[in-house]
Amino acid sequence: GAGVSQTPSNKVTEKGKYVELRCDPISGHTALYWYRQSLGQGPEFLIYFQGTGAADDSGLPNDRFFAVRPEGSVSTLKIQRTERGDSAVYLCASSLTGQLNTEAFFGQGTRLTVV
Amino acid sequence: GQQLNQSPQSMFIQEGEDVSMNCTSSSIFNTWLWYKQDPGEGPVLLIALYKAGELTSNGRLTAQFGITRKDSFLNISASIPSDVGIYFCAGRIQGAQKLVFGQGTRLTINP
């Protein structure tokens, strides 16, 4: 596709359930990022992939959060035992090489609501 | 961790007015970026700044990378209705890929 695609666009889940959020980056982009945006706040970094490997996962809040990118393209953010505080918009972004001065393009986000 | 303080939090202006917003940090950044976010969408890059003192324009938008590398501002001239949205500054420290975002400036324009 032309841009970064995220699915689903909205997800409502019950507290304690497991969720998976998907990101399809722009074709050919080797770098992929996940950010989380709470209401009224700026995005907060979660994890950065260069190819298949997580080059920086310092933003993952705890071990309930995990992300994979097994073939260096599509990525899945996985949240176990969801809590109400996990409710936010989860944004994915990709960039051509991950080199400095190659900026990333963002998807439209997945709005996660934990009830 | 690094934090960016963005101000003002919100602005209510008349169409045609100029707008100015800024970001400050206690940390040094090697890159400053300005994004616009519309409801239900992801942030869209407006301007990227890579050198201290750099002044860059993109149409009616002008942004500067502060000399101290701890601040940046964005100006919008002659605002129009489509400028409505939330503007975010973001910074990146040397050697890192991740961005640190400000809290955003919500711009509302009265026609």
PDB file of C-alpha atoms in Angstrom:
ATOM      1  CA  GLY A   1       0.000   0.000   0.000  1.00  0.00           C
ATOM      2  CA  ALA A   2       0.906   3.652  -0.204  1.00  0.00           C
ATOM      3  CA  GLY A   3       1.227   4.271   3.510  1.00  0.00           C
ATOM      4  CA  VAL A   4       1.629   2.560   6.867  1.00  0.00           C
ATOM      5  CA  SER A   5      -1.443   0.463   7.545  1.00  0.00           C
ATOM      6  CA  GLN A   6      -2.598  -0.521  11.027  1.00  0.00           C
ATOM      7  CA  THR A   7      -5.320  -2.999  11.899  1.00  0.00           C
ATOM      8  CA  PRO A   8      -7.715  -2.974  13.536  1.00  0.00           C
ATOM      9  CA  SER A   9      -8.450   0.734  13.653  1.00  0.00           C
ATOM     10  CA  ASN A  10     -10.401   0.218  16.882  1.00  0.00           C
ATOM     11  CA  LYS A  11     -10.274  -2.571  19.436  1.00  0.00           C
ATOM     12  CA  VAL A  12     -12.371  -2.938  22.568  1.00  0.00           C
ATOM     13  CA  THR A  13     -11.318  -5.687  24.948  1.00  0.00           C
ATOM     14  CA  GLU A  14     -12.071  -6.778  28.469  1.00  0.00           C
ATOM     15  CA  LYS A  15      -9.585  -6.354  31.276  1.00  0.00           C
ATOM     16  CA  GLY A  16      -7.331  -9.359  31.508  1.00  0.00           C
ATOM     17  CA  LYS A  17      -7.641 -10.380  27.860  1.00  0.00           C
ATOM     18  CA  TYR A  18      -4.839 -10.716  25.309  1.00  0.00           C
ATOM     19  CA  VAL A  19      -4.694  -8.454  22.246  1.00  0.00           C
ATOM     20  CA  GLU A  20      -2.619  -8.247  19.085  1.00  0.00           C
ATOM     21  CA  LEU A  21      -2.198  -5.097  17.042  1.00  0.00           C
ATOM     22  CA  ARG A  22      -0.851  -5.309  13.502  1.00  0.00           C
ATOM     23  CA  CYS A  23       1.295  -2.910  11.490  1.00  0.00           C
ATOM     24  CA  ASP A  24       2.028  -3.121   7.760  1.00  0.00           C
ATOM     25  CA  PRO A  25       4.892  -0.719   7.027  1.00  0.00           C
ATOM     26  CA  ILE A  26       5.571   1.025   3.746  1.00  0.00           C
ATOM     27  CA  SER A  27       7.054  -1.494   1.326  1.00  0.00           C
ATOM     28  CA  GLY A  28      10.831  -1.528   1.488  1.00  0.00           C
ATOM     29  CA  HIS A  29      11.092   0.302   4.805  1.00  0.00           C
ATOM     30  CA  THR A  30      13.537  -1.526   7.034  1.00  0.00           C
ATOM     31  CA  ALA A  31      12.944   0.476  10.211  1.00  0.00           C
ATOM     32  CA  LEU A  32       9.690   0.148  12.162  1.00  0.00           C
ATOM     33  CA  TYR A  33       8.602   1.904  15.341  1.00  0.00           C
ATOM     34  CA  TRP A  34       5.740   1.531  17.832  1.00  0.00           C
ATOM     35  CA  TYR A  35       4.527   4.472  19.905  1.00  0.00           C
ATOM     36  CA  ARG A  36       1.657   4.825  22.373  1.00  0.00           C
ATOM     37  CA  GLN A  37      -0.431   7.981  22.626  1.00  0.00           C
ATOM     38  CA  SER A  38      -2.647   8.596  25.627  1.00  0.00           C
ATOM     39  CA  LEU A  39      -5.499  11.081  25.436  1.00  0.00           C
ATOM     40  CA  GLY A  40      -4.239  14.648  25.332  1.00  0.00           C
ATOM     41  CA  GLN A  41      -0.576  13.627  25.225  1.00  0.00           C
ATOM     42  CA  GLY A  42       2.155  13.280  22.645  1.00  0.00           C
ATOM     43  CA  PRO A  43       3.221   9.853  21.399  1.00  0.00           C
ATOM     44  CA  GLU A  44       5.574   7.880  23.657  1.00  0.00           C
ATOM     45  CA  PHE A  45       8.177   5.528  22.239  1.00  0.00           C
ATOM     46  CA  LEU A  46       7.739   1.801  22.825  1.00  0.00           C
ATOM     47  CA  ILE A  47      10.058  -0.168  20.533  1.00  0.00           C
ATOM     48  CA  TYR A  48      12.163   0.145  17.374  1.00  0.00           C
ATOM     49  CA  PHE A  49      12.959  -2.623  14.870  1.00  0.00           C
ATOM     50  CA  GLN A  50      15.733  -2.588  12.307  1.00  0.00           C
ATOM     51  CA  GLY A  51      14.861  -5.480  10.026  1.00  0.00           C
ATOM     52  CA  THR A  52      13.744  -8.451  12.099  1.00  0.00           C
ATOM     53  CA  GLY A  53      15.480  -7.480  15.311  1.00  0.00           C
ATOM     54  CA  ALA A  54      14.378  -5.174  18.098  1.00  0.00           C
ATOM     55  CA  ALA A  55      17.179  -2.604  18.186  1.00  0.00           C
ATOM     56  CA  ASP A  56      15.669  -0.630  21.069  1.00  0.00           C
ATOM     57  CA  ASP A  57      12.853  -1.883  23.320  1.00  0.00           C
ATOM     58  CA  SER A  58      13.522   0.520  26.152  1.00  0.00           C
ATOM     59  CA  GLY A  59      10.037   2.042  25.952  1.00  0.00           C
ATOM     60  CA  LEU A  60       8.058  -1.115  26.615  1.00  0.00           C
ATOM     61  CA  PRO A  61       6.389  -0.416  29.972  1.00  0.00           C
ATOM     62  CA  ASN A  62       6.522  -3.957  31.391  1.00  0.00           C
ATOM     63  CA  ASP A  63       6.734  -7.603  30.415  1.00  0.00           C
ATOM     64  CA  ARG A  64       3.061  -7.734  29.419  1.00  0.00           C
ATOM     65  CA  PHE A  65       4.080  -5.922  26.230  1.00  0.00           C
ATOM     66  CA  PHE A  66       5.907  -7.718  23.442  1.00  0.00           C
ATOM     67  CA  ALA A  67       6.430  -7.045  19.743  1.00  0.00           C
ATOM     68  CA  VAL A  68       7.678  -9.151  16.858  1.00  0.00           C
ATOM     69  CA  ARG A  69       8.666  -8.633  13.257  1.00  0.00           C
ATOM     70  CA  PRO A  70       9.602 -12.123  12.101  1.00  0.00           C
ATOM     71  CA  GLU A  71      10.155 -11.425   8.398  1.00  0.00           C
ATOM     72  CA  GLY A  72      11.304  -7.824   8.610  1.00  0.00           C
ATOM     73  CA  SER A  73       8.047  -6.427   7.267  1.00  0.00           C
ATOM     74  CA  VAL A  74       4.766  -6.779   9.174  1.00  0.00           C
ATOM     75  CA  SER A  75       4.980  -6.263  12.923  1.00  0.00           C
ATOM     76  CA  THR A  76       2.632  -7.334  15.702  1.00  0.00           C
ATOM     77  CA  LEU A  77       2.405  -5.653  19.096  1.00  0.00           C
ATOM     78  CA  LYS A  78       1.122  -8.101  21.706  1.00  0.00           C
ATOM     79  CA  ILE A  79      -0.324  -7.122  25.061  1.00  0.00           C
ATOM     80  CA  GLN A  80      -1.058  -9.780  27.676  1.00  0.00           C
ATOM     81  CA  ARG A  81      -3.427  -9.478  30.624  1.00  0.00           C
ATOM     82  CA  THR A  82      -4.637  -6.067  29.480  1.00  0.00           C
ATOM     83  CA  GLU A  83      -5.332  -3.385  32.078  1.00  0.00           C
ATOM     84  CA  ARG A  84      -7.549  -0.305  31.849  1.00  0.00           C
ATOM     85  CA  GLY A  85      -4.411   1.838  31.865  1.00  0.00           C
ATOM     86  CA  ASP A  86      -3.363   0.255  28.569  1.00  0.00           C
ATOM     87  CA  SER A  87      -6.178   2.156  26.835  1.00  0.00           C
ATOM     88  CA  ALA A  88      -4.553   4.464  24.274  1.00  0.00           C
ATOM     89  CA  VAL A  89      -3.898   4.918  20.580  1.00  0.00           C
ATOM     90  CA  TYR A  90      -1.036   2.689  19.438  1.00  0.00           C
ATOM     91  CA  LEU A  91       0.851   4.230  16.526  1.00  0.00           C
ATOM     92  CA  CYS A  92       3.184   2.460  14.147  1.00  0.00           C
ATOM     93  CA  ALA A  93       5.726   4.235  11.932  1.00  0.00           C
ATOM     94  CA  SER A  94       8.259   3.099   9.354  1.00  0.00           C
ATOM     95  CA  SER A  95      11.264   4.656   7.659  1.00  0.00           C
ATOM     96  CA  LEU A  96      13.422   3.732   4.715  1.00  0.00           C
ATOM     97  CA  THR A  97      16.635   2.731   6.421  1.00  0.00           C
ATOM     98  CA  GLY A  98      16.631   3.741  10.057  1.00  0.00           C
ATOM     99  CA  GLN A  99      19.611   5.942   9.292  1.00  0.00           C
ATOM    100  CA  LEU A 100      19.592   9.319  10.935  1.00  0.00           C
ATOM    101  CA  ASN A 101      17.887  12.044   8.879  1.00  0.00           C
ATOM    102  CA  THR A 102      15.484   9.575   7.251  1.00  0.00           C
ATOM    103  CA  GLU A 103      12.279  10.393   9.010  1.00  0.00           C
ATOM    104  CA  ALA A 104       9.432   8.004   9.654  1.00  0.00           C
ATOM    105  CA  PHE A 105       5.872   7.976   8.338  1.00  0.00           C
ATOM    106  CA  PHE A 106       3.091   7.197  10.812  1.00  0.00           C
ATOM    107  CA  GLY A 107       0.018   5.035  10.379  1.00  0.00           C
ATOM    108  CA  GLN A 108      -3.417   6.152  11.539  1.00  0.00           C
ATOM    109  CA  GLY A 109      -3.143   4.172  14.758  1.00  0.00           C
ATOM    110  CA  THR A 110      -5.158   1.530  16.574  1.00  0.00           C
ATOM    111  CA  ARG A 111      -7.395   2.869  19.334  1.00  0.00           C
ATOM    112  CA  LEU A 112      -7.379   0.295  22.137  1.00  0.00           C
ATOM    113  CA  THR A 113     -10.041   0.508  24.827  1.00  0.00           C
ATOM    114  CA  VAL A 114      -9.836  -1.846  27.800  1.00  0.00           C
ATOM    115  CA  VAL A 115     -13.119  -2.084  29.712  1.00  0.00           C
TER     116      VAL A 115
ATOM    117  CA  GLY B   1      14.158  10.485  30.830  1.00  0.00           C
ATOM    118  CA  GLN B   2      14.082  13.309  28.344  1.00  0.00           C
ATOM    119  CA  GLN B   3      11.051  15.563  28.380  1.00  0.00           C
ATOM    120  CA  LEU B   4       9.924  18.306  26.075  1.00  0.00           C
ATOM    121  CA  ASN B   5       7.872  21.225  27.331  1.00  0.00           C
ATOM    122  CA  GLN B   6       5.662  22.573  24.585  1.00  0.00           C
ATOM    123  CA  SER B   7       3.732  25.823  24.808  1.00  0.00           C
ATOM    124  CA  PRO B   8       1.149  27.052  24.592  1.00  0.00           C
ATOM    125  CA  GLN B   9      -1.102  24.051  25.210  1.00  0.00           C
ATOM    126  CA  SER B  10      -3.867  25.641  23.138  1.00  0.00           C
ATOM    127  CA  MET B  11      -4.431  28.660  20.944  1.00  0.00           C
ATOM    128  CA  PHE B  12      -7.605  30.312  19.716  1.00  0.00           C
ATOM    129  CA  ILE B  13      -6.956  32.721  16.858  1.00  0.00           C
ATOM    130  CA  GLN B  14      -8.683  34.486  14.002  1.00  0.00           C
ATOM    131  CA  GLU B  15      -8.166  33.358  10.444  1.00  0.00           C
ATOM    132  CA  GLY B  16      -5.295  35.268   8.887  1.00  0.00           C
ATOM    133  CA  GLU B  17      -3.354  35.714  12.119  1.00  0.00           C
ATOM    134  CA  ASP B  18       0.184  34.479  12.613  1.00  0.00           C
ATOM    135  CA  VAL B  19       0.888  31.693  15.105  1.00  0.00           C
ATOM    136  CA  SER B  20       3.955  30.910  17.175  1.00  0.00           C
ATOM    137  CA  MET B  21       4.632  27.901  19.391  1.00  0.00           C
ATOM    138  CA  ASN B  22       7.780  26.542  20.964  1.00  0.00           C
ATOM    139  CA  CYS B  23       9.417  23.622  22.691  1.00  0.00           C
ATOM    140  CA  THR B  24      12.096  23.561  25.335  1.00  0.00           C
ATOM    141  CA  SER B  25      14.085  20.753  26.863  1.00  0.00           C
ATOM    142  CA  SER B  26      16.547  20.208  29.670  1.00  0.00           C
ATOM    143  CA  SER B  27      18.454  17.839  27.371  1.00  0.00           C
ATOM    144  CA  ILE B  28      20.373  18.504  24.173  1.00  0.00           C
ATOM    145  CA  PHE B  29      18.781  17.168  20.996  1.00  0.00           C
ATOM    146  CA  ASN B  30      20.491  16.614  17.641  1.00  0.00           C
ATOM    147  CA  THR B  31      17.266  16.673  15.661  1.00  0.00           C
ATOM    148  CA  TRP B  32      14.089  18.684  16.086  1.00  0.00           C
ATOM    149  CA  LEU B  33      10.914  17.796  14.206  1.00  0.00           C
ATOM    150  CA  TRP B  34       7.492  19.399  13.970  1.00  0.00           C
ATOM    151  CA  TYR B  35       4.371  17.307  13.280  1.00  0.00           C
ATOM    152  CA  LYS B  36       0.666  18.026  12.768  1.00  0.00           C
ATOM    153  CA  GLN B  37      -1.988  15.546  13.837  1.00  0.00           C
ATOM    154  CA  ASP B  38      -5.617  15.615  12.725  1.00  0.00           C
ATOM    155  CA  PRO B  39      -8.339  13.693  14.619  1.00  0.00           C
ATOM    156  CA  GLY B  40      -8.167   9.950  14.005  1.00  0.00           C
ATOM    157  CA  GLU B  41      -4.919  10.218  12.087  1.00  0.00           C
ATOM    158  CA  GLY B  42      -1.255   9.695  12.801  1.00  0.00           C
ATOM    159  CA  PRO B  43       1.193  12.615  13.021  1.00  0.00           C
ATOM    160  CA  VAL B  44       2.367  14.056   9.706  1.00  0.00           C
ATOM    161  CA  LEU B  45       5.860  15.543   9.449  1.00  0.00           C
ATOM    162  CA  LEU B  46       5.924  19.261   8.661  1.00  0.00           C
ATOM    163  CA  ILE B  47       9.544  20.322   9.126  1.00  0.00           C
ATOM    164  CA  ALA B  48      12.794  18.593  10.123  1.00  0.00           C
ATOM    165  CA  LEU B  49      15.785  20.452  11.599  1.00  0.00           C
ATOM    166  CA  TYR B  50      19.243  18.899  11.905  1.00  0.00           C
ATOM    167  CA  LYS B  51      21.672  21.726  12.756  1.00  0.00           C
ATOM    168  CA  ALA B  52      21.784  24.151  15.644  1.00  0.00           C
ATOM    169  CA  GLY B  53      20.691  27.587  14.426  1.00  0.00           C
ATOM    170  CA  GLU B  54      19.038  26.153  11.321  1.00  0.00           C
ATOM    171  CA  LEU B  55      15.998  28.070  10.066  1.00  0.00           C
ATOM    172  CA  THR B  56      13.787  26.148   7.646  1.00  0.00           C
ATOM    173  CA  SER B  57      10.578  27.064   5.848  1.00  0.00           C
ATOM    174  CA  ASN B  58       7.834  24.938   4.320  1.00  0.00           C
ATOM    175  CA  GLY B  59       5.298  27.213   2.680  1.00  0.00           C
ATOM    176  CA  ARG B  60       3.709  29.339   5.412  1.00  0.00           C
ATOM    177  CA  LEU B  61       5.540  27.377   8.102  1.00  0.00           C
ATOM    178  CA  THR B  62       8.931  28.366   9.502  1.00  0.00           C
ATOM    179  CA  ALA B  63      10.834  26.525  12.196  1.00  0.00           C
ATOM    180  CA  GLN B  64      14.166  27.086  13.919  1.00  0.00           C
ATOM    181  CA  PHE B  65      16.571  24.819  15.776  1.00  0.00           C
ATOM    182  CA  GLY B  66      17.803  26.756  18.806  1.00  0.00           C
ATOM    183  CA  ILE B  67      21.489  27.551  19.178  1.00  0.00           C
ATOM    184  CA  THR B  68      21.657  25.795  22.552  1.00  0.00           C
ATOM    185  CA  ARG B  69      20.076  22.679  20.947  1.00  0.00           C
ATOM    186  CA  LYS B  70      17.573  22.688  23.778  1.00  0.00           C
ATOM    187  CA  ASP B  71      14.729  24.506  22.058  1.00  0.00           C
ATOM    188  CA  SER B  72      12.841  25.010  18.817  1.00  0.00           C
ATOM    189  CA  PHE B  73       9.965  27.141  17.592  1.00  0.00           C
ATOM    190  CA  LEU B  74       7.377  26.872  14.848  1.00  0.00           C
ATOM    191  CA  ASN B  75       5.680  29.845  13.219  1.00  0.00           C
ATOM    192  CA  ILE B  76       2.648  29.711  10.951  1.00  0.00           C
ATOM    193  CA  SER B  77       1.913  32.829   8.945  1.00  0.00           C
ATOM    194  CA  ALA B  78      -1.504  33.956   7.704  1.00  0.00           C
ATOM    195  CA  SER B  79      -3.397  31.031   9.230  1.00  0.00           C
ATOM    196  CA  ILE B  80      -6.177  29.335   7.271  1.00  0.00           C
ATOM    197  CA  PRO B  81      -8.942  26.972   8.440  1.00  0.00           C
ATOM    198  CA  SER B  82      -7.040  23.826   7.399  1.00  0.00           C
ATOM    199  CA  ASP B  83      -4.276  24.725   9.870  1.00  0.00           C
ATOM    200  CA  VAL B  84      -6.596  23.576  12.662  1.00  0.00           C
ATOM    201  CA  GLY B  85      -5.195  20.576  14.504  1.00  0.00           C
ATOM    202  CA  ILE B  86      -2.660  19.551  17.113  1.00  0.00           C
ATOM    203  CA  TYR B  87       0.989  20.410  16.554  1.00  0.00           C
ATOM    204  CA  PHE B  88       3.745  18.374  18.185  1.00  0.00           C
ATOM    205  CA  CYS B  89       7.426  19.027  18.513  1.00  0.00           C
ATOM    206  CA  ALA B  90       9.722  16.015  18.741  1.00  0.00           C
ATOM    207  CA  GLY B  91      13.393  15.654  19.457  1.00  0.00           C
ATOM    208  CA  ARG B  92      15.986  12.976  18.954  1.00  0.00           C
ATOM    209  CA  ILE B  93      19.250  12.645  20.882  1.00  0.00           C
ATOM    210  CA  GLN B  94      22.519  11.763  19.204  1.00  0.00           C
ATOM    211  CA  GLY B  95      22.844   8.126  18.225  1.00  0.00           C
ATOM    212  CA  ALA B  96      19.237   7.244  19.016  1.00  0.00           C
ATOM    213  CA  GLN B  97      16.384   6.480  16.653  1.00  0.00           C
ATOM    214  CA  LYS B  98      13.489   7.068  19.018  1.00  0.00           C
ATOM    215  CA  LEU B  99      11.709  10.400  19.213  1.00  0.00           C
ATOM    216  CA  VAL B 100      10.649  12.253  22.340  1.00  0.00           C
ATOM    217  CA  PHE B 101       7.436  14.232  21.786  1.00  0.00           C
ATOM    218  CA  GLY B 102       6.052  17.348  23.416  1.00  0.00           C
ATOM    219  CA  GLN B 103       2.530  17.440  24.838  1.00  0.00           C
ATOM    220  CA  GLY B 104       1.134  19.232  21.793  1.00  0.00           C
ATOM    221  CA  THR B 105      -0.398  22.617  20.945  1.00  0.00           C
ATOM    222  CA  ARG B 106      -4.055  22.535  19.933  1.00  0.00           C
ATOM    223  CA  LEU B 107      -4.780  25.227  17.341  1.00  0.00           C
ATOM    224  CA  THR B 108      -8.334  26.460  16.832  1.00  0.00           C
ATOM    225  CA  ILE B 109      -9.154  29.053  14.194  1.00  0.00           C
ATOM    226  CA  ASN B 110     -12.213  31.275  14.182  1.00  0.00           C
ATOM    227  CA  PRO B 111     -13.227  32.145  10.632  1.00  0.00           C
TER     228      PRO B 111
END
